[in-house]
Amino acid sequence: MIGTWPKARRWAVPLATLAVFLTVWEVAVRAGWVPNFLLPSPSQVVLAFVRDAPLLASHAVTTLLEAALGLTIGVVVGFVFAVLMDRFEVLYLALNPLITVSQTIPTVAIAPLLVLWFGYGLAPKVLLIVLTTFFPVTVSLVSGFRSVDPDVIDLMRTMNATDAQIFLRAKLPLAMEQFFSGLRISATYAIVGAVIAEWLGGFSGLGVYMTRLRKSFSYDSMFAVIILISTLSLALMKGIDIMSGVCMPWKRAERKTNHEDHVA
Amino acid sequence: MTSFLEACGLTLSWDGGATVVARDISLHVDKGETVCLVGRSGCGKTTILHALSGLSRPLEGHVLLAGEDVTGTPGRISYMLQKDLLLPHLRIIDNACLPLTLAGVSRDEARGRARELFARFGLEGTEEQWPSQLSGGMRQRAAFLRTYLMGNDAVLLDEPFSALDALTRTELRQWYAHMAVELGLASVVITHDVDEAVSLASRVYVLRGNPSGGVPSSIVAQVDVPRPADGESFELSHAFVDAKREVFSHLG
């Protein structure tokens, strides 16, 4: 029963796994089992990270800017779509399959087209991020709206609530949890989307920097970028978790109650 | 002499008229009085309550509130559904206040009005808690308070005690009977529990039929329950058992 494990041990297990993995990697490279020009050791990656820090930071700013802009627009678009699809059944029927199909198109396939149409500037990158991030938000919100108990809506109607009140006071807050789980996915897409868009052309950004590193065979620096991208994605997800905690204070009480029930 | 709330010859349907659920449903209830509608599961009790609340329109018949036709007009009669339906994102006091704030009363004023009633509804100390922190019985009390703050003297209750454990159910039932008289509410309670019906109501309407099998339900009997002055010992009396027996005989 993993659920009953103490918190410390739940942290210790993955950390120990990671430590073992890194040790094996370091030893494998140092012992020469893997040629060093193909695979840098973890310590070399750390050194590269420190050495490249100012450069990484300046490229990260561009990537973060694109991601933030794209994610914001994507969330707004996703939100508007979800509200309209919930309000008008015909829009739900019309758009739901199209939106799903649109998500089967690989990002790497449309990215070159966007560059072709909109050039090497900010626009194609932001657009690509919007296209990938609006979907999780729309889907999670629509399903959140649709899973609201119809009895709640009936109850509100017996209290003479208007449609706007039913939406703002009941449906929207009740769909919050699903919205945030969608937003969490969107956030990871945002950084990755920005990097992919930058691969195909641009003047700065972590993706642009990566293509330069690849051409110069600087694999240690390349790994450093990968670590930075992961860290940024994780930080963004953590930020969204914090935001969801602030927006839904009742969730903390629910978790606590569940925990007490479990202990009892 | 007309009653406070009256239903006259309601005919109700599912699927917009395809299946007739209940036919010629008439009942009446006065302020300070509780009546019960008893029937087996699936006989259309909830559909009847839905129509009384105004959420749906009957094919035929009228609902009269103090002589005024309120058929198909939600908002005039309070309706408490089977589930407590407390909104998880509102504190207990804000859940109770919901009918007031929806009507445009400011949050502070609504909270003030609700706060005065917390002790009376046995909810003191829970004002700032979230619904998930309360037991089933307390949640149901909060739902009662919310229903009361809807401000209507006529109240419809759909199996309000069915989700509770036996002890809480008996306790809350007695508490409700007491509150309903004290607040002068005209209550219509639906239930499939004959014990509950007889112990709550001054009049029990027995509903019988099988709408999904093509037999619309109708009220087959009306059993008056003689209520003694002290409600406490009533559930052990002969009158209680006699009334129960009569309801059972009509349920078939």
Short mmCIF file of C-alpha atoms in Angstrom, two decimals:
data_model
loop_
_atom_site.label_atom_id
_atom_site.label_comp_id
_atom_site.label_asym_id
_atom_site.label_seq_id
_atom_site.Cartn_x
_atom_site.Cartn_y
_atom_site.Cartn_z
CA MET A 1 0.00 0.00 0.00
CA ILE A 2 1.90 3.00 -1.30
CA GLY A 3 -0.76 5.37 0.03
CA THR A 4 0.19 4.55 3.62
CA TRP A 5 3.91 5.18 3.16
CA PRO A 6 5.32 8.08 5.13
CA LYS A 7 5.90 11.20 3.09
CA ALA A 8 9.68 11.13 3.54
CA ARG A 9 9.96 7.66 2.08
CA ARG A 10 7.76 8.57 -0.86
CA TRP A 11 10.33 11.23 -1.70
CA ALA A 12 13.33 9.08 -0.93
CA VAL A 13 12.49 6.30 -3.39
CA PRO A 14 12.53 8.31 -6.64
CA LEU A 15 15.52 10.35 -5.43
CA ALA A 16 17.50 7.18 -4.74
CA THR A 17 16.54 5.83 -8.16
CA LEU A 18 17.79 9.03 -9.77
CA ALA A 19 21.05 8.89 -7.78
CA VAL A 20 21.71 5.30 -8.89
CA PHE A 21 20.94 6.19 -12.51
CA LEU A 22 23.29 9.20 -12.48
CA THR A 23 26.06 7.20 -10.80
CA VAL A 24 25.86 4.42 -13.38
CA TRP A 25 25.90 7.01 -16.15
CA GLU A 26 28.93 8.82 -14.69
CA VAL A 27 30.83 5.57 -14.20
CA ALA A 28 29.95 4.33 -17.68
CA VAL A 29 31.31 7.47 -19.31
CA ARG A 30 34.41 7.73 -17.13
CA ALA A 31 35.28 4.06 -17.62
CA GLY A 32 35.08 4.62 -21.33
CA TRP A 33 32.21 2.14 -21.96
CA VAL A 34 30.53 4.89 -23.97
CA PRO A 35 32.64 7.25 -26.12
CA ASN A 36 32.73 10.64 -24.44
CA PHE A 37 32.22 12.62 -27.67
CA LEU A 38 28.80 10.94 -28.02
CA LEU A 39 27.64 11.11 -24.40
CA PRO A 40 28.85 13.63 -21.81
CA SER A 41 28.90 12.54 -18.18
CA PRO A 42 26.47 14.12 -15.68
CA SER A 43 29.32 16.10 -14.11
CA GLN A 44 30.31 17.49 -17.52
CA VAL A 45 26.69 18.51 -18.09
CA VAL A 46 26.62 20.35 -14.78
CA LEU A 47 29.85 22.15 -15.64
CA ALA A 48 28.46 23.11 -19.05
CA PHE A 49 25.30 24.39 -17.37
CA VAL A 50 27.31 26.66 -15.08
CA ARG A 51 29.61 27.81 -17.89
CA ASP A 52 26.70 28.58 -20.26
CA ALA A 53 24.43 30.07 -17.62
CA PRO A 54 24.37 33.68 -18.96
CA LEU A 55 23.79 32.49 -22.53
CA LEU A 56 21.13 30.03 -21.43
CA ALA A 57 19.37 32.75 -19.47
CA SER A 58 19.22 35.15 -22.41
CA HIS A 59 17.80 32.46 -24.72
CA ALA A 60 15.39 31.27 -22.02
CA VAL A 61 13.90 34.76 -21.83
CA THR A 62 12.83 34.57 -25.48
CA THR A 63 11.40 31.08 -25.07
CA LEU A 64 9.54 31.99 -21.89
CA LEU A 65 8.11 35.11 -23.49
CA GLU A 66 6.78 33.08 -26.42
CA ALA A 67 5.45 30.40 -24.09
CA ALA A 68 3.73 32.90 -21.81
CA LEU A 69 2.18 34.80 -24.68
CA GLY A 70 1.09 31.64 -26.48
CA LEU A 71 -0.26 30.00 -23.34
CA THR A 72 -2.22 33.09 -22.33
CA ILE A 73 -3.82 33.45 -25.75
CA GLY A 74 -4.34 29.67 -25.92
CA VAL A 75 -6.12 29.62 -22.57
CA VAL A 76 -8.33 32.55 -23.52
CA VAL A 77 -9.21 30.97 -26.87
CA GLY A 78 -9.78 27.60 -25.22
CA PHE A 79 -11.99 29.20 -22.60
CA VAL A 80 -14.11 31.03 -25.16
CA PHE A 81 -14.51 27.87 -27.24
CA ALA A 82 -15.54 25.87 -24.18
CA VAL A 83 -18.11 28.41 -23.05
CA LEU A 84 -19.63 28.69 -26.53
CA MET A 85 -19.66 24.92 -27.00
CA ASP A 86 -21.40 24.52 -23.68
CA ARG A 87 -23.91 27.27 -24.38
CA PHE A 88 -24.81 26.18 -27.90
CA GLU A 89 -25.22 22.45 -28.39
CA VAL A 90 -24.93 22.87 -32.17
CA LEU A 91 -21.44 24.36 -31.77
CA TYR A 92 -20.45 21.41 -29.61
CA LEU A 93 -21.63 18.98 -32.27
CA ALA A 94 -19.95 20.98 -35.03
CA LEU A 95 -16.59 21.63 -33.38
CA ASN A 96 -15.95 18.67 -31.11
CA PRO A 97 -14.83 16.22 -33.85
CA LEU A 98 -12.88 18.92 -35.70
CA ILE A 99 -10.97 19.92 -32.60
CA THR A 100 -10.15 16.30 -31.85
CA VAL A 101 -8.95 15.65 -35.40
CA SER A 102 -6.85 18.83 -35.33
CA GLN A 103 -4.92 17.36 -32.41
CA THR A 104 -3.81 14.33 -34.41
CA ILE A 105 -1.74 16.62 -36.66
CA PRO A 106 1.83 16.49 -35.29
CA THR A 107 3.21 19.80 -34.11
CA VAL A 108 6.46 19.24 -36.01
CA ALA A 109 4.46 18.89 -39.23
CA ILE A 110 2.65 22.22 -39.04
CA ALA A 111 5.54 24.19 -37.57
CA PRO A 112 7.43 24.54 -40.92
CA LEU A 113 4.22 25.70 -42.60
CA LEU A 114 3.70 28.37 -39.97
CA VAL A 115 7.28 29.55 -40.47
CA LEU A 116 6.66 29.65 -44.21
CA TRP A 117 3.53 31.74 -43.76
CA PHE A 118 4.56 34.02 -40.91
CA GLY A 119 8.35 34.23 -41.11
CA TYR A 120 11.03 33.87 -38.47
CA GLY A 121 9.61 36.29 -35.91
CA LEU A 122 7.44 35.86 -32.86
CA ALA A 123 4.13 35.24 -34.68
CA PRO A 124 4.58 31.62 -35.90
CA LYS A 125 5.93 30.53 -32.53
CA VAL A 126 3.09 32.05 -30.58
CA LEU A 127 0.58 30.68 -33.06
CA LEU A 128 1.97 27.16 -32.74
CA ILE A 129 1.73 27.36 -28.96
CA VAL A 130 -1.83 28.68 -29.15
CA LEU A 131 -2.77 25.78 -31.42
CA THR A 132 -1.35 23.20 -29.02
CA THR A 133 -2.40 24.74 -25.71
CA PHE A 134 -6.02 25.67 -26.37
CA PHE A 135 -7.04 22.04 -26.84
CA PRO A 136 -6.47 20.64 -23.32
CA VAL A 137 -8.17 23.71 -21.86
CA THR A 138 -11.20 23.42 -24.14
CA VAL A 139 -11.61 19.69 -23.68
CA SER A 140 -11.23 19.76 -19.90
CA LEU A 141 -13.54 22.75 -19.46
CA VAL A 142 -16.24 21.37 -21.76
CA SER A 143 -16.22 18.07 -19.92
CA GLY A 144 -16.23 19.99 -16.63
CA PHE A 145 -19.29 21.97 -17.68
CA ARG A 146 -21.06 18.89 -18.96
CA SER A 147 -20.42 16.88 -15.82
CA VAL A 148 -22.21 19.40 -13.58
CA ASP A 149 -25.11 17.63 -11.89
CA PRO A 150 -28.33 18.75 -13.68
CA ASP A 151 -30.02 18.76 -10.27
CA VAL A 152 -27.76 21.65 -9.26
CA ILE A 153 -29.06 23.61 -12.23
CA ASP A 154 -32.65 22.71 -11.35
CA LEU A 155 -32.05 23.82 -7.79
CA MET A 156 -30.65 27.13 -9.00
CA ARG A 157 -33.70 27.61 -11.18
CA THR A 158 -36.02 27.11 -8.22
CA MET A 159 -34.05 29.97 -6.64
CA ASN A 160 -34.88 32.14 -9.68
CA ALA A 161 -31.26 32.19 -10.85
CA THR A 162 -30.60 33.64 -14.30
CA ASP A 163 -28.55 31.74 -16.88
CA ALA A 164 -25.59 34.01 -16.18
CA GLN A 165 -25.87 33.35 -12.45
CA ILE A 166 -26.08 29.60 -13.00
CA PHE A 167 -22.94 29.81 -15.10
CA LEU A 168 -20.90 32.07 -12.83
CA ARG A 169 -22.02 30.76 -9.44
CA ALA A 170 -22.29 27.04 -10.17
CA LYS A 171 -21.01 25.73 -13.48
CA LEU A 172 -17.76 27.66 -13.70
CA PRO A 173 -16.57 26.96 -10.14
CA LEU A 174 -17.65 23.32 -10.44
CA ALA A 175 -15.56 22.96 -13.62
CA MET A 176 -12.50 24.62 -12.03
CA GLU A 177 -10.76 21.42 -11.05
CA GLN A 178 -10.96 20.00 -14.56
CA PHE A 179 -9.87 23.34 -15.99
CA PHE A 180 -6.70 23.31 -13.93
CA SER A 181 -5.85 19.74 -14.89
CA GLY A 182 -6.16 20.83 -18.53
CA LEU A 183 -4.11 23.94 -17.89
CA ARG A 184 -1.37 21.83 -16.35
CA ILE A 185 -1.04 19.85 -19.59
CA SER A 186 -1.19 23.04 -21.66
CA ALA A 187 1.67 24.52 -19.65
CA THR A 188 4.02 21.68 -20.56
CA TYR A 189 2.96 21.95 -24.20
CA ALA A 190 3.74 25.66 -24.12
CA ILE A 191 7.47 25.32 -23.43
CA VAL A 192 7.92 22.30 -25.68
CA GLY A 193 5.90 24.00 -28.42
CA ALA A 194 8.10 27.09 -28.21
CA VAL A 195 11.28 25.02 -28.52
CA ILE A 196 9.96 23.07 -31.51
CA ALA A 197 8.91 26.27 -33.27
CA GLU A 198 12.36 27.75 -32.63
CA TRP A 199 14.13 24.74 -34.14
CA LEU A 200 12.75 25.70 -37.51
CA GLY A 201 14.15 29.16 -37.52
CA GLY A 202 14.55 32.27 -35.45
CA PHE A 203 17.08 34.61 -33.96
CA SER A 204 17.09 33.64 -30.31
CA GLY A 205 15.48 31.15 -27.95
CA LEU A 206 16.42 27.78 -26.47
CA GLY A 207 15.36 25.95 -29.66
CA VAL A 208 17.52 28.19 -31.85
CA TYR A 209 20.41 27.74 -29.43
CA MET A 210 19.93 23.95 -29.52
CA THR A 211 20.22 23.81 -33.31
CA ARG A 212 23.48 25.78 -33.10
CA LEU A 213 24.83 23.42 -30.43
CA ARG A 214 23.89 20.41 -32.52
CA LYS A 215 25.82 21.75 -35.49
CA SER A 216 28.89 22.32 -33.30
CA PHE A 217 28.59 18.89 -31.62
CA SER A 218 28.54 20.48 -28.13
CA TYR A 219 26.66 17.64 -26.53
CA ASP A 220 27.39 18.69 -22.95
CA SER A 221 25.77 22.10 -23.58
CA MET A 222 22.91 20.37 -25.37
CA PHE A 223 22.15 18.30 -22.29
CA ALA A 224 22.30 21.46 -20.23
CA VAL A 225 19.57 22.98 -22.43
CA ILE A 226 17.45 19.86 -22.10
CA ILE A 227 17.71 20.07 -18.32
CA LEU A 228 16.76 23.74 -18.44
CA ILE A 229 13.71 23.03 -20.62
CA SER A 230 12.55 20.31 -18.22
CA THR A 231 13.11 22.57 -15.25
CA LEU A 232 11.16 25.41 -16.84
CA SER A 233 8.25 23.08 -17.65
CA LEU A 234 8.24 21.70 -14.11
CA ALA A 235 8.39 25.19 -12.65
CA LEU A 236 5.45 26.27 -14.79
CA MET A 237 3.45 23.22 -13.70
CA LYS A 238 4.29 23.93 -10.08
CA GLY A 239 3.18 27.52 -10.57
CA ILE A 240 -0.14 26.31 -11.91
CA ASP A 241 -0.54 23.93 -8.97
CA ILE A 242 0.01 26.83 -6.60
CA MET A 243 -2.46 28.94 -8.55
CA SER A 244 -5.07 26.19 -8.44
CA GLY A 245 -4.58 25.88 -4.69
CA VAL A 246 -5.19 29.61 -4.29
CA CYS A 247 -8.22 29.55 -6.59
CA MET A 248 -9.77 26.48 -4.95
CA PRO A 249 -9.22 26.76 -1.18
CA TRP A 250 -11.99 24.21 -0.55
CA LYS A 251 -9.90 21.47 -2.19
CA ARG A 252 -7.41 21.57 0.65
CA ALA A 253 -10.21 21.00 3.16
CA GLU A 254 -11.50 18.09 1.07
CA ARG A 255 -8.10 16.45 0.89
CA LYS A 256 -7.68 16.83 4.61
CA THR A 257 -11.09 15.30 5.30
CA ASN A 258 -10.30 12.38 3.00
CA HIS A 259 -7.01 11.87 4.75
CA GLU A 260 -8.66 11.84 8.18
CA ASP A 261 -11.24 9.34 6.94
CA HIS A 262 -8.40 7.21 5.68
CA VAL A 263 -6.55 7.30 8.98
CA ALA A 264 -9.74 6.62 10.95
CA MET B 1 -62.11 27.00 1.76
CA THR B 2 -58.95 26.57 -0.25
CA SER B 3 -55.63 25.33 1.10
CA PHE B 4 -52.34 27.21 0.93
CA LEU B 5 -50.85 24.91 -1.69
CA GLU B 6 -53.06 22.90 -3.97
CA ALA B 7 -52.49 20.62 -6.92
CA CYS B 8 -55.58 20.07 -9.03
CA GLY B 9 -55.80 17.16 -11.45
CA LEU B 10 -52.17 17.07 -12.60
CA THR B 11 -51.32 14.79 -15.51
CA LEU B 12 -47.60 14.36 -16.03
CA SER B 13 -45.45 12.82 -18.69
CA TRP B 14 -41.91 11.79 -19.52
CA ASP B 15 -40.24 12.41 -22.89
CA GLY B 16 -42.47 15.36 -23.71
CA GLY B 17 -45.76 13.50 -23.62
CA ALA B 18 -44.74 10.05 -24.90
CA THR B 19 -45.19 8.28 -21.55
CA VAL B 20 -47.88 9.35 -19.14
CA VAL B 21 -46.40 9.01 -15.67
CA ALA B 22 -49.22 10.06 -13.40
CA ARG B 23 -52.81 10.97 -13.88
CA ASP B 24 -55.25 13.12 -11.94
CA ILE B 25 -52.93 13.99 -9.07
CA SER B 26 -54.67 16.26 -6.59
CA LEU B 27 -53.42 17.14 -3.17
CA HIS B 28 -53.51 20.02 -0.76
CA VAL B 29 -51.54 21.21 2.23
CA ASP B 30 -51.91 24.09 4.66
CA LYS B 31 -49.32 26.15 6.47
CA GLY B 32 -47.83 24.33 9.42
CA GLU B 33 -48.90 21.05 7.94
CA THR B 34 -46.87 18.23 6.39
CA VAL B 35 -48.26 15.76 3.90
CA CYS B 36 -46.47 12.77 2.42
CA LEU B 37 -46.69 11.17 -0.96
CA VAL B 38 -45.78 7.50 -0.67
CA GLY B 39 -45.12 5.14 -3.51
CA ARG B 40 -42.74 2.51 -4.73
CA SER B 41 -39.57 3.47 -6.58
CA GLY B 42 -40.19 4.39 -10.18
CA CYS B 43 -43.83 5.34 -9.75
CA GLY B 44 -43.16 8.96 -10.65
CA LYS B 45 -42.90 10.68 -7.27
CA THR B 46 -40.01 12.91 -8.29
CA THR B 47 -41.79 13.86 -11.52
CA ILE B 48 -44.77 15.04 -9.50
CA LEU B 49 -42.57 17.13 -7.22
CA HIS B 50 -40.79 18.57 -10.24
CA ALA B 51 -44.11 19.74 -11.64
CA LEU B 52 -45.24 21.15 -8.30
CA SER B 53 -42.01 23.15 -8.11
CA GLY B 54 -42.71 24.67 -11.52
CA LEU B 55 -39.58 23.24 -13.13
CA SER B 56 -41.76 21.33 -15.55
CA ARG B 57 -45.24 21.92 -16.84
CA PRO B 58 -47.96 19.28 -16.41
CA LEU B 59 -49.91 18.15 -19.46
CA GLU B 60 -53.06 19.00 -17.57
CA GLY B 61 -53.97 20.53 -14.27
CA HIS B 62 -52.91 23.46 -12.14
CA VAL B 63 -50.78 24.24 -9.13
CA LEU B 64 -52.29 26.90 -6.91
CA LEU B 65 -50.36 28.79 -4.26
CA ALA B 66 -52.59 30.83 -1.96
CA GLY B 67 -55.17 30.78 -4.73
CA GLU B 68 -52.75 32.01 -7.41
CA ASP B 69 -51.97 29.86 -10.43
CA VAL B 70 -48.20 29.12 -10.33
CA THR B 71 -48.17 26.20 -12.77
CA GLY B 72 -44.82 26.03 -14.56
CA THR B 73 -43.37 28.99 -12.65
CA PRO B 74 -40.23 28.03 -10.73
CA GLY B 75 -39.12 30.10 -7.76
CA ARG B 76 -42.40 30.38 -5.89
CA ILE B 77 -42.17 27.11 -4.00
CA SER B 78 -38.99 25.90 -2.31
CA TYR B 79 -37.71 22.59 -3.48
CA MET B 80 -35.22 20.41 -1.67
CA LEU B 81 -33.87 17.63 -3.77
CA GLN B 82 -32.77 14.21 -2.63
CA LYS B 83 -29.10 15.13 -2.56
CA ASP B 84 -28.06 18.07 -0.39
CA LEU B 85 -26.46 19.69 -3.49
CA LEU B 86 -24.31 22.01 -1.40
CA LEU B 87 -21.82 23.71 -3.69
CA PRO B 88 -18.34 22.49 -2.72
CA HIS B 89 -16.75 25.87 -3.48
CA LEU B 90 -18.89 27.84 -1.02
CA ARG B 91 -18.55 27.87 2.75
CA ILE B 92 -21.59 26.57 4.62
CA ILE B 93 -22.89 30.05 5.37
CA ASP B 94 -22.52 31.10 1.72
CA ASN B 95 -24.29 27.95 0.61
CA ALA B 96 -27.16 28.77 2.96
CA CYS B 97 -27.18 32.35 1.67
CA LEU B 98 -27.29 31.35 -1.97
CA PRO B 99 -31.00 32.09 -2.50
CA LEU B 100 -30.49 35.55 -1.00
CA THR B 101 -27.37 36.49 -2.94
CA LEU B 102 -28.94 35.20 -6.15
CA ALA B 103 -31.83 37.56 -5.47
CA GLY B 104 -29.39 40.45 -5.29
CA VAL B 105 -28.97 40.79 -1.52
CA SER B 106 -25.40 41.86 -0.69
CA ARG B 107 -23.11 39.18 0.68
CA ASP B 108 -22.71 40.87 4.06
CA GLU B 109 -26.40 41.36 4.59
CA ALA B 110 -27.20 37.83 3.44
CA ARG B 111 -24.56 36.39 5.78
CA GLY B 112 -25.95 38.44 8.64
CA ARG B 113 -29.47 37.15 8.07
CA ALA B 114 -28.30 33.55 7.76
CA ARG B 115 -26.01 33.73 10.78
CA GLU B 116 -28.95 34.41 13.10
CA LEU B 117 -30.53 31.14 12.02
CA PHE B 118 -27.52 28.86 12.41
CA ALA B 119 -28.21 27.98 16.04
CA ARG B 120 -31.86 27.34 15.36
CA PHE B 121 -30.97 24.88 12.63
CA GLY B 122 -28.39 23.15 14.82
CA LEU B 123 -25.52 24.42 12.69
CA GLU B 124 -23.64 26.73 15.06
CA GLY B 125 -19.89 26.65 14.55
CA THR B 126 -20.06 25.41 10.95
CA GLU B 127 -20.48 28.82 9.31
CA GLU B 128 -16.99 29.07 7.85
CA GLN B 129 -16.49 25.37 7.10
CA TRP B 130 -16.57 23.81 3.67
CA PRO B 131 -19.35 21.29 2.89
CA SER B 132 -16.82 18.44 2.65
CA GLN B 133 -15.98 18.95 6.32
CA LEU B 134 -19.53 18.22 7.51
CA SER B 135 -21.29 14.94 8.21
CA GLY B 136 -24.27 13.88 6.09
CA GLY B 137 -26.75 14.95 8.76
CA MET B 138 -25.19 18.39 9.13
CA ARG B 139 -25.05 18.87 5.39
CA GLN B 140 -28.74 18.07 5.22
CA ARG B 141 -29.43 20.66 7.93
CA ALA B 142 -27.50 23.22 5.90
CA ALA B 143 -29.60 22.28 2.88
CA PHE B 144 -32.73 22.81 5.01
CA LEU B 145 -31.49 26.24 6.02
CA ARG B 146 -30.81 27.12 2.40
CA THR B 147 -34.30 25.91 1.49
CA TYR B 148 -35.78 27.99 4.28
CA LEU B 149 -33.89 31.10 3.14
CA MET B 150 -35.55 30.77 -0.23
CA GLY B 151 -38.28 32.51 1.70
CA ASN B 152 -41.27 30.52 0.51
CA ASP B 153 -43.83 29.09 2.90
CA ALA B 154 -44.44 26.08 0.70
CA VAL B 155 -41.66 23.49 0.66
CA LEU B 156 -41.23 20.34 -1.40
CA LEU B 157 -38.90 17.66 -0.11
CA ASP B 158 -37.69 14.73 -2.18
CA GLU B 159 -36.66 11.88 0.14
CA PRO B 160 -34.80 14.33 2.35
CA PHE B 161 -33.66 11.75 4.87
CA SER B 162 -32.97 8.73 2.69
CA ALA B 163 -29.21 9.24 2.38
CA LEU B 164 -28.67 9.33 6.15
CA ASP B 165 -27.93 6.54 8.61
CA ALA B 166 -30.88 5.28 10.65
CA LEU B 167 -30.15 7.19 13.86
CA THR B 168 -29.49 10.49 12.15
CA ARG B 169 -32.57 9.96 10.02
CA THR B 170 -34.91 9.57 13.00
CA GLU B 171 -33.33 12.51 14.78
CA LEU B 172 -33.48 14.80 11.77
CA ARG B 173 -37.02 13.75 10.93
CA GLN B 174 -38.24 14.71 14.39
CA TRP B 175 -36.30 17.93 14.18
CA TYR B 176 -37.87 18.76 10.82
CA ALA B 177 -41.41 17.99 12.02
CA HIS B 178 -40.81 20.39 14.88
CA MET B 179 -39.27 23.12 12.69
CA ALA B 180 -41.98 22.90 10.05
CA VAL B 181 -44.67 23.62 12.65
CA GLU B 182 -42.62 26.34 14.28
CA LEU B 183 -41.89 28.09 10.98
CA GLY B 184 -45.41 27.53 9.67
CA LEU B 185 -44.29 25.71 6.53
CA ALA B 186 -46.59 23.85 4.21
CA SER B 187 -44.50 20.77 3.35
CA VAL B 188 -44.97 18.07 0.76
CA VAL B 189 -42.58 15.18 1.36
CA ILE B 190 -42.14 12.26 -0.98
CA THR B 191 -40.77 9.01 0.31
CA HIS B 192 -40.91 5.26 -0.22
CA ASP B 193 -40.58 4.69 3.51
CA VAL B 194 -44.01 4.13 5.05
CA ASP B 195 -42.68 4.56 8.58
CA GLU B 196 -41.28 7.93 7.64
CA ALA B 197 -44.50 9.01 5.96
CA VAL B 198 -46.72 8.09 8.87
CA SER B 199 -44.43 9.62 11.45
CA LEU B 200 -44.09 12.93 9.56
CA ALA B 201 -47.41 13.58 7.91
CA SER B 202 -50.87 14.50 9.02
CA ARG B 203 -52.07 13.08 5.72
CA VAL B 204 -50.49 10.40 3.54
CA TYR B 205 -51.27 10.16 -0.16
CA VAL B 206 -50.68 6.69 -1.53
CA LEU B 207 -49.44 6.63 -5.09
CA ARG B 208 -49.71 3.47 -7.14
CA GLY B 209 -48.92 2.56 -10.72
CA ASN B 210 -46.17 1.39 -13.03
CA PRO B 211 -45.55 4.13 -15.60
CA SER B 212 -42.66 2.40 -17.36
CA GLY B 213 -44.93 -0.64 -17.73
CA GLY B 214 -47.67 1.47 -19.29
CA VAL B 215 -49.80 2.01 -16.18
CA PRO B 216 -49.81 5.67 -15.13
CA SER B 217 -49.71 6.24 -11.39
CA SER B 218 -52.56 7.76 -9.52
CA ILE B 219 -53.43 8.50 -5.93
CA VAL B 220 -55.28 5.43 -4.76
CA ALA B 221 -55.87 6.46 -1.18
CA GLN B 222 -55.58 9.29 1.26
CA VAL B 223 -54.88 8.21 4.82
CA ASP B 224 -55.41 10.70 7.62
CA VAL B 225 -52.96 10.20 10.43
CA PRO B 226 -54.35 11.15 13.84
CA ARG B 227 -51.56 13.10 15.48
CA PRO B 228 -51.51 13.14 19.26
CA ALA B 229 -50.30 16.20 21.13
CA ASP B 230 -47.01 14.63 22.21
CA GLY B 231 -45.19 13.38 19.14
CA GLU B 232 -42.60 11.50 21.12
CA SER B 233 -44.56 8.37 22.00
CA PHE B 234 -46.69 8.40 18.85
CA GLU B 235 -44.42 6.03 16.94
CA LEU B 236 -45.08 3.31 19.50
CA SER B 237 -48.85 3.81 19.66
CA HIS B 238 -51.67 1.76 18.17
CA ALA B 239 -52.78 4.71 16.06
CA PHE B 240 -49.35 4.74 14.38
CA VAL B 241 -49.45 1.02 13.62
CA ASP B 242 -53.04 1.26 12.34
CA ALA B 243 -52.15 4.09 9.99
CA LYS B 244 -49.13 2.16 8.76
CA ARG B 245 -51.24 -0.92 8.14
CA GLU B 246 -53.74 1.11 6.16
CA VAL B 247 -51.04 2.70 3.98
CA PHE B 248 -49.50 -0.71 3.32
CA SER B 249 -52.87 -2.17 2.34
CA HIS B 250 -53.24 0.50 -0.36
CA LEU B 251 -49.68 0.20 -1.63
CA GLY B 252 -50.40 -3.39 -2.72
#
